[in-house]
XYZ file of C-alpha atoms in Angstrom:
780
model
C 49.605 27.201 86.637
C 48.543 28.880 89.701
C 51.648 28.075 91.305
C 54.165 29.837 89.130
C 51.710 32.585 88.529
C 52.015 33.328 92.442
C 55.988 32.972 92.343
C 56.208 35.537 89.798
C 53.733 37.773 91.674
C 56.042 37.565 94.600
C 59.253 38.028 93.010
C 57.620 41.475 91.278
C 56.220 42.690 94.753
C 59.237 41.736 96.542
C 62.507 42.726 94.066
C 63.195 46.310 93.275
C 63.189 45.802 89.319
C 59.625 44.145 89.730
C 58.311 46.894 92.064
C 59.757 49.532 89.599
C 58.197 47.344 86.621
C 55.057 48.385 87.940
C 55.126 51.899 89.420
C 57.262 53.040 86.247
C 54.811 51.564 83.950
C 51.951 53.782 85.264
C 53.823 56.763 86.067
C 56.578 57.419 82.954
C 54.003 57.962 80.714
C 52.067 60.345 82.614
C 55.670 62.267 83.413
C 56.767 62.073 79.273
C 52.949 63.895 78.746
C 53.684 66.295 81.787
C 56.989 67.123 80.898
C 56.222 67.666 77.290
C 53.467 69.768 77.892
C 54.984 72.026 80.607
C 58.156 72.409 78.181
C 56.307 73.510 75.193
C 54.605 75.799 77.294
C 57.071 76.956 79.475
C 60.108 77.486 76.685
C 58.482 80.538 75.023
C 58.422 82.402 78.202
C 61.857 81.332 79.329
C 63.464 82.056 76.068
C 61.703 85.412 76.137
C 62.996 86.181 79.191
C 66.901 84.885 78.480
C 66.484 87.049 75.503
C 65.724 90.115 77.308
C 68.217 89.403 79.854
C 70.810 89.108 77.158
C 69.762 92.276 75.797
C 70.007 93.983 78.597
C 72.997 92.583 79.806
C 74.420 93.840 76.237
C 73.323 97.493 77.329
C 74.968 96.992 80.316
C 78.210 96.049 79.019
C 77.824 99.315 76.997
C 77.421 101.207 79.727
C 80.129 99.815 82.030
C 82.380 100.432 79.012
C 81.332 103.851 78.671
C 81.505 105.005 81.967
C 84.956 103.415 82.464
C 86.304 105.392 79.358
C 84.426 108.432 80.431
C 86.025 108.101 84.468
C 89.422 107.586 82.743
C 88.980 110.606 80.318
C 87.985 112.514 83.784
C 90.873 111.417 85.653
C 93.478 112.643 82.394
C 92.124 115.939 82.393
C 92.739 116.355 86.161
C 96.285 114.655 85.897
C 97.236 117.259 82.660
C 95.928 120.064 84.527
C 98.161 120.164 87.664
C 101.118 121.466 85.823
C 102.030 124.868 86.783
C 101.584 126.201 83.222
C 97.798 125.916 83.531
C 97.845 128.073 86.877
C 99.787 130.667 85.104
C 97.150 130.493 81.839
C 94.059 130.482 83.882
C 95.260 133.347 86.132
C 96.630 135.192 82.919
C 99.432 136.203 85.788
C 102.643 136.583 83.726
C 105.616 138.172 84.829
C 106.639 139.464 81.316
C 105.857 138.643 77.612
C 108.780 136.046 77.432
C 107.209 134.399 80.195
C 103.994 134.432 78.667
C 104.870 133.060 75.056
C 107.288 130.441 77.123
C 103.868 129.447 78.841
C 101.703 129.456 75.783
C 104.580 127.196 73.945
C 104.593 124.836 76.910
C 101.034 124.720 77.373
C 100.293 124.105 73.576
C 103.007 121.581 73.673
C 101.258 119.165 76.400
C 98.133 119.719 74.770
C 99.550 118.324 71.539
C 101.152 115.273 73.361
C 97.932 114.826 75.595
C 95.991 114.687 72.023
C 98.585 112.933 70.301
C 99.308 110.001 73.272
C 95.365 109.625 73.499
C 93.656 108.185 70.444
C 89.977 108.260 71.920
C 90.251 112.392 71.872
C 89.287 114.263 69.627
C 90.463 118.101 70.815
C 91.289 119.484 74.290
C 90.527 123.001 75.576
C 91.401 125.624 78.114
C 89.587 128.694 78.583
C 90.467 131.066 80.947
C 88.024 133.322 82.498
C 90.367 135.805 83.463
C 91.807 136.838 80.176
C 88.940 135.609 78.007
C 91.652 133.587 75.734
C 90.780 130.079 74.627
C 93.421 127.425 73.285
C 93.454 124.111 71.941
C 96.229 121.636 70.711
C 95.702 123.386 67.112
C 95.304 126.896 68.033
C 95.013 129.754 70.314
C 92.491 132.526 70.461
C 92.743 135.803 72.086
C 89.408 136.870 73.794
C 87.351 135.290 71.060
C 83.650 135.884 70.489
C 80.989 133.837 71.978
C 80.645 131.995 68.378
C 84.089 130.285 69.240
C 84.429 130.630 72.785
C 81.276 128.573 73.602
C 83.230 127.458 76.765
C 82.401 130.210 78.792
C 78.707 129.876 79.248
C 79.712 126.815 81.466
C 82.243 129.270 84.090
C 78.944 128.973 86.161
C 77.641 125.589 86.146
C 76.739 123.934 89.878
C 78.351 121.313 89.077
C 82.565 121.007 89.468
C 82.362 118.915 85.724
C 79.631 118.062 83.312
C 79.202 115.835 79.982
C 77.730 117.503 77.135
C 75.636 115.469 74.857
C 76.736 115.677 70.951
C 77.624 119.054 69.516
C 79.090 120.907 67.300
C 82.796 122.397 68.076
C 85.235 124.029 66.098
C 88.920 123.053 67.174
C 90.995 125.255 65.375
C 91.113 122.964 62.509
C 87.585 121.720 61.556
C 84.045 121.609 63.077
C 83.206 118.022 64.392
C 80.125 116.405 66.112
C 81.622 115.558 69.765
C 80.655 114.914 73.184
C 82.536 117.003 75.351
C 83.679 116.695 79.371
C 83.819 120.239 80.721
C 85.832 120.886 83.948
C 85.951 123.661 86.163
C 89.442 125.338 87.285
C 90.501 125.053 90.114
C 88.997 121.591 90.038
C 87.095 121.708 93.128
C 86.263 125.295 92.935
C 82.551 127.353 93.232
C 80.767 129.174 90.991
C 82.360 132.680 91.349
C 85.287 131.500 92.375
C 86.788 129.493 89.200
C 89.482 131.009 87.038
C 88.472 128.991 83.999
C 87.478 125.942 82.239
C 89.028 122.994 81.150
C 87.356 120.287 78.510
C 87.933 117.469 76.448
C 85.946 116.355 73.256
C 85.377 112.522 72.064
C 83.825 112.363 68.404
C 80.455 110.902 68.287
C 81.802 108.154 65.798
C 84.116 107.235 68.474
C 81.138 106.545 71.121
C 78.909 104.715 68.278
C 82.112 102.538 67.264
C 82.023 101.432 71.305
C 78.426 100.411 70.748
C 78.873 98.075 67.763
C 81.991 96.628 69.226
C 79.672 95.156 71.966
C 77.226 93.907 69.373
C 80.055 92.506 66.875
C 78.256 94.106 64.119
C 75.071 91.898 64.513
C 71.904 94.100 65.234
C 68.780 93.951 63.058
C 67.316 97.322 64.698
C 68.232 100.760 66.359
C 70.635 101.687 69.024
C 71.055 104.992 70.327
C 72.132 107.106 73.167
C 70.232 110.148 74.884
C 70.935 112.410 77.047
C 68.227 113.163 80.203
C 66.581 115.828 78.109
C 65.839 113.327 75.195
C 68.761 114.608 72.963
C 70.395 112.423 70.908
C 74.125 111.712 72.060
C 74.692 109.187 69.087
C 72.374 107.189 66.548
C 72.980 104.159 64.207
C 71.094 106.569 61.897
C 73.036 109.787 61.620
C 70.178 111.931 60.443
C 69.058 111.490 64.037
C 71.695 113.785 65.760
C 70.846 116.738 67.481
C 66.863 115.698 67.294
C 65.104 115.690 70.684
C 62.597 112.863 70.568
C 60.610 113.447 73.571
C 57.593 114.131 72.038
C 57.542 110.089 71.221
C 55.203 108.712 73.621
C 57.739 105.604 74.423
C 60.680 107.989 74.628
C 58.884 109.943 77.555
C 58.234 106.088 79.026
C 62.029 105.716 79.235
C 63.255 109.056 80.485
C 60.716 109.040 83.117
C 62.401 105.338 84.445
C 65.512 105.972 86.293
C 66.367 102.383 86.022
C 66.596 99.893 83.085
C 63.551 97.702 81.662
C 61.762 96.802 78.190
C 58.774 97.059 77.026
C 56.986 96.065 73.453
C 55.701 99.290 71.086
C 54.501 99.385 67.727
C 56.294 101.755 65.495
C 55.573 102.376 62.023
C 53.657 99.763 61.688
C 55.803 97.060 63.225
C 55.964 95.660 66.649
C 59.463 96.546 68.343
C 60.608 95.516 71.605
C 62.136 98.363 73.334
C 65.209 98.053 75.788
C 66.666 100.732 77.855
C 68.863 101.361 80.525
C 69.989 104.250 82.786
C 73.587 105.251 83.040
C 74.441 105.828 87.140
C 77.317 108.287 86.220
C 76.167 110.447 83.231
C 72.140 109.883 83.449
C 72.057 109.163 79.748
C 69.751 106.306 78.520
C 71.138 103.395 76.233
C 68.109 102.290 73.829
C 68.307 99.460 71.643
C 64.999 98.736 69.572
C 64.369 95.213 67.640
C 61.938 94.004 65.731
C 59.780 91.557 67.487
C 59.943 89.266 64.653
C 63.406 89.360 64.759
C 63.626 89.366 68.331
C 61.482 85.517 68.298
C 63.412 83.892 65.838
C 65.314 82.369 67.920
C 62.357 81.037 69.898
C 60.671 79.571 66.861
C 63.511 77.412 65.650
C 63.836 76.088 69.598
C 60.215 75.463 69.541
C 60.112 73.358 66.209
C 63.140 71.623 67.906
C 61.258 70.797 71.099
C 58.321 69.281 69.138
C 60.486 66.905 67.451
C 62.452 66.367 70.659
C 59.100 65.436 72.599
C 57.974 62.784 70.115
C 61.548 61.261 69.685
C 61.599 61.210 73.695
C 57.974 59.809 73.695
C 59.084 56.938 71.686
C 61.928 56.021 72.859
C 60.248 56.002 76.482
C 58.043 53.099 74.709
C 61.071 51.799 74.090
C 62.508 51.925 77.283
C 59.458 50.585 79.329
C 59.357 47.537 77.705
C 63.028 46.873 77.466
C 65.989 48.858 78.858
C 63.708 49.106 82.219
C 64.324 45.318 83.262
C 67.823 45.448 82.157
C 68.538 48.700 84.331
C 66.851 47.589 87.566
C 68.240 43.994 87.957
C 71.932 45.331 88.544
C 70.170 47.332 91.041
C 68.821 44.261 93.051
C 72.637 42.524 92.893
C 73.998 46.171 94.362
C 71.493 46.498 97.304
C 72.292 43.004 98.085
C 75.868 43.492 98.523
C 75.768 46.911 100.039
C 73.008 45.219 103.141
C 74.818 41.918 102.946
C 71.491 40.401 103.122
C 72.326 37.383 101.489
C 75.453 36.766 103.440
C 75.124 33.316 105.124
C 71.443 32.866 104.533
C 71.453 29.808 102.306
C 70.390 30.551 98.524
C 69.608 34.140 99.316
C 66.168 34.257 98.610
C 64.929 36.509 100.977
C 63.411 39.537 99.581
C 65.453 42.836 99.298
C 63.749 46.039 100.143
C 64.079 49.234 99.308
C 64.816 49.950 102.852
C 68.201 47.953 102.716
C 69.090 50.643 99.732
C 68.227 53.327 101.913
C 70.628 52.283 104.552
C 73.511 51.756 102.584
C 72.916 55.129 100.811
C 72.440 56.931 104.380
C 76.119 55.793 105.154
C 77.106 56.984 101.700
C 75.545 60.346 102.418
C 77.056 60.574 106.072
C 80.598 59.872 104.552
C 80.149 62.007 101.745
C 78.949 64.944 104.569
C 82.103 63.804 106.271
C 84.643 64.319 103.319
C 82.907 67.964 102.676
C 83.029 69.158 105.967
C 86.417 68.259 106.226
C 87.414 69.860 102.782
C 85.921 73.238 104.064
C 87.705 73.374 106.934
C 90.973 72.657 104.977
C 90.410 75.473 102.349
C 91.872 78.214 104.177
C 95.246 76.556 104.806
C 95.140 74.999 101.125
C 94.453 78.292 100.027
C 97.479 79.665 102.172
C 99.468 77.148 100.817
C 98.917 77.815 97.466
C 99.246 81.597 97.716
C 102.445 81.319 99.554
C 103.975 79.030 96.631
C 102.786 81.292 94.162
C 104.545 84.567 96.051
C 107.786 82.288 96.349
C 107.523 81.184 92.941
C 106.968 77.830 93.782
C 104.009 77.158 91.501
C 104.448 79.240 88.320
C 102.285 77.371 85.580
C 98.969 78.837 85.408
C 97.405 75.482 83.439
C 98.543 73.460 86.424
C 97.782 75.386 89.264
C 94.366 76.597 88.022
C 92.345 73.679 88.648
C 93.451 74.205 92.245
C 92.673 77.515 92.566
C 89.424 76.969 91.366
C 88.337 74.158 93.694
C 89.355 76.785 96.302
C 87.309 79.629 95.189
C 90.313 81.555 93.933
C 90.287 83.192 90.637
C 92.942 84.128 88.638
C 93.523 85.166 85.044
C 96.194 83.794 82.850
C 98.252 86.841 82.748
C 98.588 90.434 84.104
C 99.574 90.320 88.038
C 100.251 92.987 90.612
C 101.268 91.966 94.504
C 100.992 93.986 97.033
C 101.884 93.700 100.872
C 99.721 95.647 103.362
C 100.296 96.253 107.134
C 97.353 96.724 109.828
C 97.422 98.640 113.244
C 95.479 100.748 114.917
C 96.373 104.474 115.815
C 97.006 104.612 119.663
C 96.689 100.785 120.271
C 99.508 97.897 120.237
C 97.651 95.041 118.699
C 97.675 91.757 120.428
C 98.104 88.546 117.989
C 94.635 87.679 118.371
C 93.578 91.263 117.341
C 96.049 91.073 114.444
C 94.757 87.816 113.169
C 91.267 88.906 113.268
C 91.738 92.923 111.527
C 93.888 90.900 108.581
C 91.215 88.508 108.160
C 88.959 91.367 107.971
C 90.823 93.207 105.524
C 91.484 90.158 103.453
C 87.907 89.646 102.895
C 87.070 93.701 102.212
C 90.332 93.368 99.792
C 88.861 90.368 97.873
C 85.333 91.642 97.947
C 86.116 95.133 96.086
C 89.011 93.309 93.975
C 86.478 90.760 92.358
C 83.560 93.369 91.577
C 85.638 93.965 88.509
C 89.110 91.943 88.238
C 90.432 89.225 90.013
C 92.696 88.219 92.997
C 93.061 86.554 96.332
C 94.706 87.937 99.766
C 95.840 85.988 102.613
C 97.468 86.554 106.023
C 101.376 86.872 106.400
C 101.463 87.087 110.112
C 102.308 89.815 112.798
C 99.625 91.909 110.960
C 100.737 91.587 107.467
C 98.749 90.263 104.436
C 99.623 89.787 100.728
C 97.203 90.373 97.949
C 97.679 88.916 94.259
C 95.737 91.122 91.774
C 95.142 89.767 88.058
C 93.435 91.650 85.752
C 91.784 90.223 82.041
C 93.051 93.259 80.069
C 94.889 96.277 80.014
C 98.477 96.876 79.534
C 101.244 97.491 82.764
C 100.387 100.979 83.164
C 97.135 101.059 83.307
C 96.484 97.868 85.472
C 99.070 99.463 88.039
C 96.908 102.812 88.225
C 94.258 100.564 88.469
C 95.556 98.756 91.822
C 96.329 102.113 93.227
C 92.902 103.319 92.756
C 91.702 99.960 94.325
C 93.495 100.057 97.353
C 92.811 104.001 97.929
C 89.324 102.844 98.232
C 90.056 99.950 100.499
C 91.893 101.857 102.869
C 88.977 104.330 102.923
C 86.489 101.320 104.197
C 89.208 100.114 106.378
C 89.717 103.653 108.574
C 85.835 104.575 107.810
C 84.325 101.207 108.897
C 86.878 99.923 111.218
C 89.169 102.466 112.178
C 92.039 100.701 111.247
C 95.447 101.711 109.849
C 96.577 100.245 106.744
C 99.898 100.749 104.882
C 100.209 99.147 101.627
C 103.201 98.402 99.208
C 102.233 97.870 95.681
C 104.850 96.012 93.056
C 105.141 96.616 89.308
C 102.071 94.881 87.095
C 103.841 91.562 85.605
C 102.422 89.601 82.809
C 103.494 85.886 83.481
C 102.461 84.135 86.830
C 106.393 82.931 86.935
C 107.148 87.248 87.831
C 105.002 87.209 90.761
C 107.443 87.025 93.220
C 109.369 89.584 91.663
C 106.377 91.810 92.156
C 105.890 90.404 95.638
C 109.833 91.636 96.390
C 108.865 94.744 95.524
C 105.475 95.468 97.465
C 108.086 94.526 100.458
C 110.329 97.061 99.373
C 107.698 99.637 98.984
C 105.821 99.089 102.046
C 109.156 99.633 103.846
C 109.276 103.204 102.657
C 106.441 103.586 104.999
C 108.804 105.862 107.233
C 109.009 108.603 104.780
C 105.457 108.026 103.254
C 103.684 107.790 106.201
C 101.025 105.069 107.566
C 97.760 104.939 105.962
C 98.984 105.230 102.390
C 99.382 103.567 99.385
C 103.027 103.168 98.299
C 103.858 102.102 94.768
C 107.724 100.615 94.154
C 107.496 103.427 91.073
C 107.785 106.204 93.653
C 110.997 104.427 94.658
C 112.833 104.193 91.154
C 116.065 105.989 91.549
C 116.380 108.620 88.809
C 118.689 107.399 85.831
C 120.367 111.127 85.507
C 123.899 111.017 85.809
C 124.201 114.202 87.813
C 121.428 112.746 90.104
C 124.156 109.434 90.940
C 126.855 112.250 92.223
C 124.378 113.969 94.405
C 123.686 110.972 95.730
C 126.980 110.224 96.741
C 127.177 113.595 98.306
C 124.582 112.527 100.823
C 127.152 110.294 102.654
C 129.202 113.205 104.328
C 125.512 114.486 105.370
C 124.814 111.569 107.104
C 128.458 110.776 108.870
C 128.284 114.721 110.119
C 124.926 113.607 111.602
C 126.079 110.647 113.307
C 129.234 112.526 114.375
C 126.801 115.221 115.735
C 128.953 117.954 114.159
C 126.022 119.957 113.256
C 127.858 122.951 111.702
C 129.735 120.387 109.176
C 126.427 118.828 108.630
C 124.673 121.713 107.652
C 127.544 122.793 105.190
C 127.493 119.721 103.555
C 123.722 119.944 102.970
C 123.672 123.415 101.888
C 126.479 121.947 99.201
C 124.458 119.378 98.168
C 121.522 121.593 97.488
C 123.463 124.293 96.040
C 125.113 121.520 93.381
C 121.450 120.234 92.842
C 120.150 123.727 91.989
C 123.039 124.857 89.631
C 122.854 121.484 88.152
C 118.983 122.514 87.098
C 117.642 119.723 88.810
C 113.747 119.133 88.286
C 111.777 119.573 91.289
C 110.529 116.172 91.180
C 114.315 115.056 91.620
C 114.998 118.106 94.420
C 112.005 116.182 96.422
C 113.733 112.835 95.814
C 116.504 114.010 97.280
C 115.174 115.080 100.457
C 113.494 111.349 100.352
C 116.741 109.594 99.814
C 118.269 112.229 102.757
C 115.728 111.281 105.534
C 115.584 107.571 104.657
C 119.248 107.267 104.941
C 119.112 109.077 108.310
C 116.246 107.029 109.826
C 118.552 104.096 108.728
C 121.367 105.197 110.369
C 119.640 106.128 113.765
C 118.089 102.851 113.515
C 121.411 101.379 113.403
C 122.468 103.240 116.461
C 119.398 101.723 118.157
C 116.764 104.654 118.017
C 113.792 103.940 116.671
C 112.162 106.147 113.801
C 108.946 106.691 115.387
C 110.656 107.622 118.837
C 113.073 110.260 116.936
C 110.848 112.076 114.913
C 107.401 110.862 116.342
C 104.585 110.584 113.740
C 105.722 110.123 110.368
C 102.452 110.430 108.281
C 103.447 114.206 107.577
C 106.777 114.307 106.508
C 106.108 113.307 102.650
C 103.197 115.835 102.791
C 105.340 118.380 104.091
C 108.075 117.976 101.734
C 105.470 117.977 98.800
C 104.381 121.163 100.045
C 107.588 122.924 100.038
C 107.521 125.622 97.459
C 111.042 126.312 96.876
C 114.335 124.435 97.328
C 115.045 126.688 100.424
C 112.440 125.724 101.958
C 113.217 121.882 101.302
C 116.455 122.428 102.428
C 115.275 124.228 105.779
C 113.030 121.245 106.490
C 115.392 118.567 105.748
C 118.217 120.153 107.923
C 115.471 120.551 111.177
C 114.841 117.091 110.655
C 118.639 115.676 111.093
C 119.253 118.524 113.578
C 116.673 116.539 115.384
C 117.962 113.310 114.741
C 121.642 114.882 115.704
C 120.069 115.541 119.503
C 118.660 112.078 119.685
C 122.097 110.338 118.710
C 123.548 113.019 121.662
C 120.921 111.995 124.023
C 121.728 108.272 123.413
C 125.351 108.502 123.632
C 125.168 110.732 127.147
C 122.989 107.856 128.596
C 125.099 105.336 127.179
C 128.334 106.844 129.074
C 132.089 105.508 128.281
C 133.559 102.261 128.930
C 136.886 101.944 130.086
C 137.022 98.511 128.365
C 136.172 99.598 125.179
C 138.515 102.837 125.055
C 141.857 100.581 125.991
C 140.721 98.482 123.175
C 140.476 101.002 120.648
C 143.629 102.339 121.943
C 145.391 99.072 121.712
C 144.147 98.994 118.130
C 145.552 102.505 116.869
C 148.955 100.989 118.496
C 148.803 97.843 116.320
C 146.487 98.266 113.221
C 149.688 97.940 111.047
C 149.640 94.273 112.003
C 147.728 91.870 109.423
C 146.833 89.529 112.051
C 144.853 91.985 114.210
C 141.656 90.492 115.094
C 138.862 90.007 117.644
C 139.987 87.269 118.740
C 143.358 88.642 120.013
C 141.487 91.321 121.861
C 139.570 88.199 123.365
C 142.587 86.593 124.207
C 144.680 89.781 125.424
C 141.355 91.210 127.470
C 140.246 87.817 128.654
C 136.384 88.299 127.174
C 134.526 86.302 124.740
C 134.343 87.703 121.097
C 130.721 87.836 120.923
C 130.885 89.926 123.850
C 133.486 92.068 122.684
C 131.459 92.688 119.439
C 128.380 93.471 121.482
C 130.673 96.254 123.632
C 131.801 97.884 119.964
C 127.888 97.901 118.870
C 126.995 99.527 121.481
C 129.406 102.158 122.796
C 131.426 102.790 119.232
C 128.003 102.338 116.851
C 130.157 100.219 114.912
C 131.516 96.657 114.494
C 135.379 95.741 115.461
C 136.165 95.316 111.499
C 134.736 98.607 110.701
C 136.508 100.372 113.129
C 139.524 98.765 112.339
C 139.098 99.897 108.952
C 138.285 103.219 109.550
C 141.733 103.603 111.373
C 143.702 101.882 108.903
C 142.117 104.178 105.963
C 142.954 107.458 108.217
C 146.578 105.944 108.606
C 146.714 105.307 104.709
C 145.647 109.013 103.972
C 148.486 110.636 105.877
C 150.629 108.429 104.348
C 149.492 109.272 100.494
C 150.213 112.893 101.363
C 154.332 111.806 101.064
C 154.665 111.138 97.258
C 157.488 109.012 97.680
C 155.639 106.085 99.178
C 154.433 103.743 96.813
C 150.820 102.409 97.141
C 151.735 99.151 97.521
C 154.138 100.236 100.404
C 151.245 102.215 101.978
C 149.135 99.113 101.945
C 151.833 97.028 103.738
C 152.212 99.844 106.304
C 148.494 100.013 107.216
C 148.080 96.251 107.610
C 146.881 94.761 104.228
C 148.620 91.922 103.218
C 147.034 92.058 99.862
C 147.173 95.382 97.717
C 143.974 94.613 95.855
C 141.875 94.513 98.685
C 143.508 97.722 100.040
C 142.487 99.204 96.882
C 138.707 97.996 96.819
C 138.088 99.081 100.523
C 139.990 102.530 99.762
C 137.420 103.079 97.081
C 134.501 102.071 99.063
C 135.856 104.413 102.014
C 136.643 107.434 99.750
C 134.831 107.250 96.798
C 138.967 107.650 95.180
C 141.742 105.383 94.468
C 144.543 105.977 96.063
C 146.275 107.285 93.017
C 143.219 109.513 92.768
C 143.296 110.723 96.171
C 147.036 111.586 95.996
C 146.901 113.526 92.908
C 144.203 115.366 94.159
C 145.806 116.088 97.430
C 149.076 117.280 95.418
C 146.876 119.821 93.148
C 147.681 123.334 93.813
C 144.607 125.401 94.825
C 143.710 128.122 92.190
C 144.570 131.559 93.271
C 141.938 133.512 94.440
C 140.085 136.755 92.631
């Protein structure tokens, strides 16, 4: 009987399952007991901390939501006060009574529309300190008393703007409990230099509604907001409005702390948990008070469940110790044997298999895993670039399919609401090497992703050549709101890149799109917007909305009138150029074109002229010098005469550049002889570049290059221009039919002639003939 006992002991000692049975049997019960004890004692504290963090997080959500709304309110107010009517009203400067009534009517309409388009706002005020007049969307008070004109007391406030806690304000229709944003006018004026104030009011009920939305109606205690002086801004108990709570000790403790936190206090004989947070924007205190009994209710349930779970685990542990353990570790013995190869070629395989064999096998597995992880990390940038390029070009458009791959690479995107931006990185006064371009673009991508991901989602990649593409995704908001958010984000990014790295970044922003399949369209729009850096200047954010052609029919007519201006500039005929320019601006003014469309006309003229000289071989930067100020110079023009003068000066400068280019180029006898031949044989329909090559013993590509260099046109453009000029002379003779004119100038297809004639003249041959033969009106 001793031998079998020794054999069993040896097996237990040499096999993993035997050793595990011995060790596991001793340690397992101790672990279960200690785990249950530690879990029981730590659960209450941990759950309490989790509950504290949850309540503080809810207050943070309330703070963030209210701050975002208040900041948007401030932007809305600034945007509204940029109109000229506000300047007239605040300065009380009217040329006559009709103008004064016109300004009042327009301003009242703007205020009504502003309130009607913003359901969050209760009322809006405009107060002129010069005249003492007060205007709201509902009424107008001339030199009102202090009882109604409460805004006057804030004219000399040290800040540019101030949020006032809840007060009763009469808006011309009723008196309401509101919080109010007061803003100086002009917006950055100091006390003593202000012409007036503007203000927006938000109902106190609306503030409290935003708070309750975060808590979804499940709140057992009290939640309220205090200003920095302890006055109640909003409260779930409306009887507490207008109360100053600084006499309460726990409120004093909250007001002294500039951050956030929590503590317990006894109120009305009941133990309460107080949570508070200080807004970094307004300085207000967000306070949430919950009875401790309600606060610990979830913990009681969890504690009871933990006790039941600990007992169940102890019972299961006993079963595992005596029954499951042996069936668990026997397969491990076989696994070690297979991994280590100990049993191969060793007879019956009775050699002991120790843990060292298992350790060696798993070491190799871990090494392989580390190698695969390293390989994956090295491949992530390329995989990220590939996925982003697929999104930009439309090769991937199903969010649910691509989301798994994006999460693996650390790219976060929402299922909808996308904006694509294209950025160009450079350094002022330096020509970057390819290595520097790559480095600076990498820095830009990191800064962009870091700032975007603070509130939204998105990713950026290097497109090469100092360019980067950025996709931003929003969790909420309409298309216009998200487009404005994008512009604000990139204004911040440009500021960071300029201040920290000294880099010049120009960004083109496409339209906001709802679906992932529309990303390529936004990408194309962003590239189009970036192309307009010649007008808007470098280190700027250019929205595709800034490039939208006006829909007014009279603007299209003006747009066609710009072509003769550009043609005269290319011909360096300054007198004709300025005459056409003057006629274009007169047409714009007589057509009552608004100022923004006149500015758009200036942009179009300059853009077309720059593209024209660029086609000749003159670089825009070389032709006008730095273009960063052109956009601002046009925007600062106070009237259309100044705008016309500015555009005329730029076109004159470009005409001088063209003259200089042509003087450097000189003449070419071969081109002169070719042009003479074309003028003699233009009526032959088979006149082509190949014929010229054969006659002058030159290759067609070389002749094409000569035409481009010395005539600034292609061969076919020169031929068409000569034929169209000839047809204009023939059309003066009414006896010649249009078909005969077409054939006489070298067109075998009349339809092709009509299409070409309309493109170059803007008229059909018949329309042109009627206009030419129409008698001139007698002079007055």
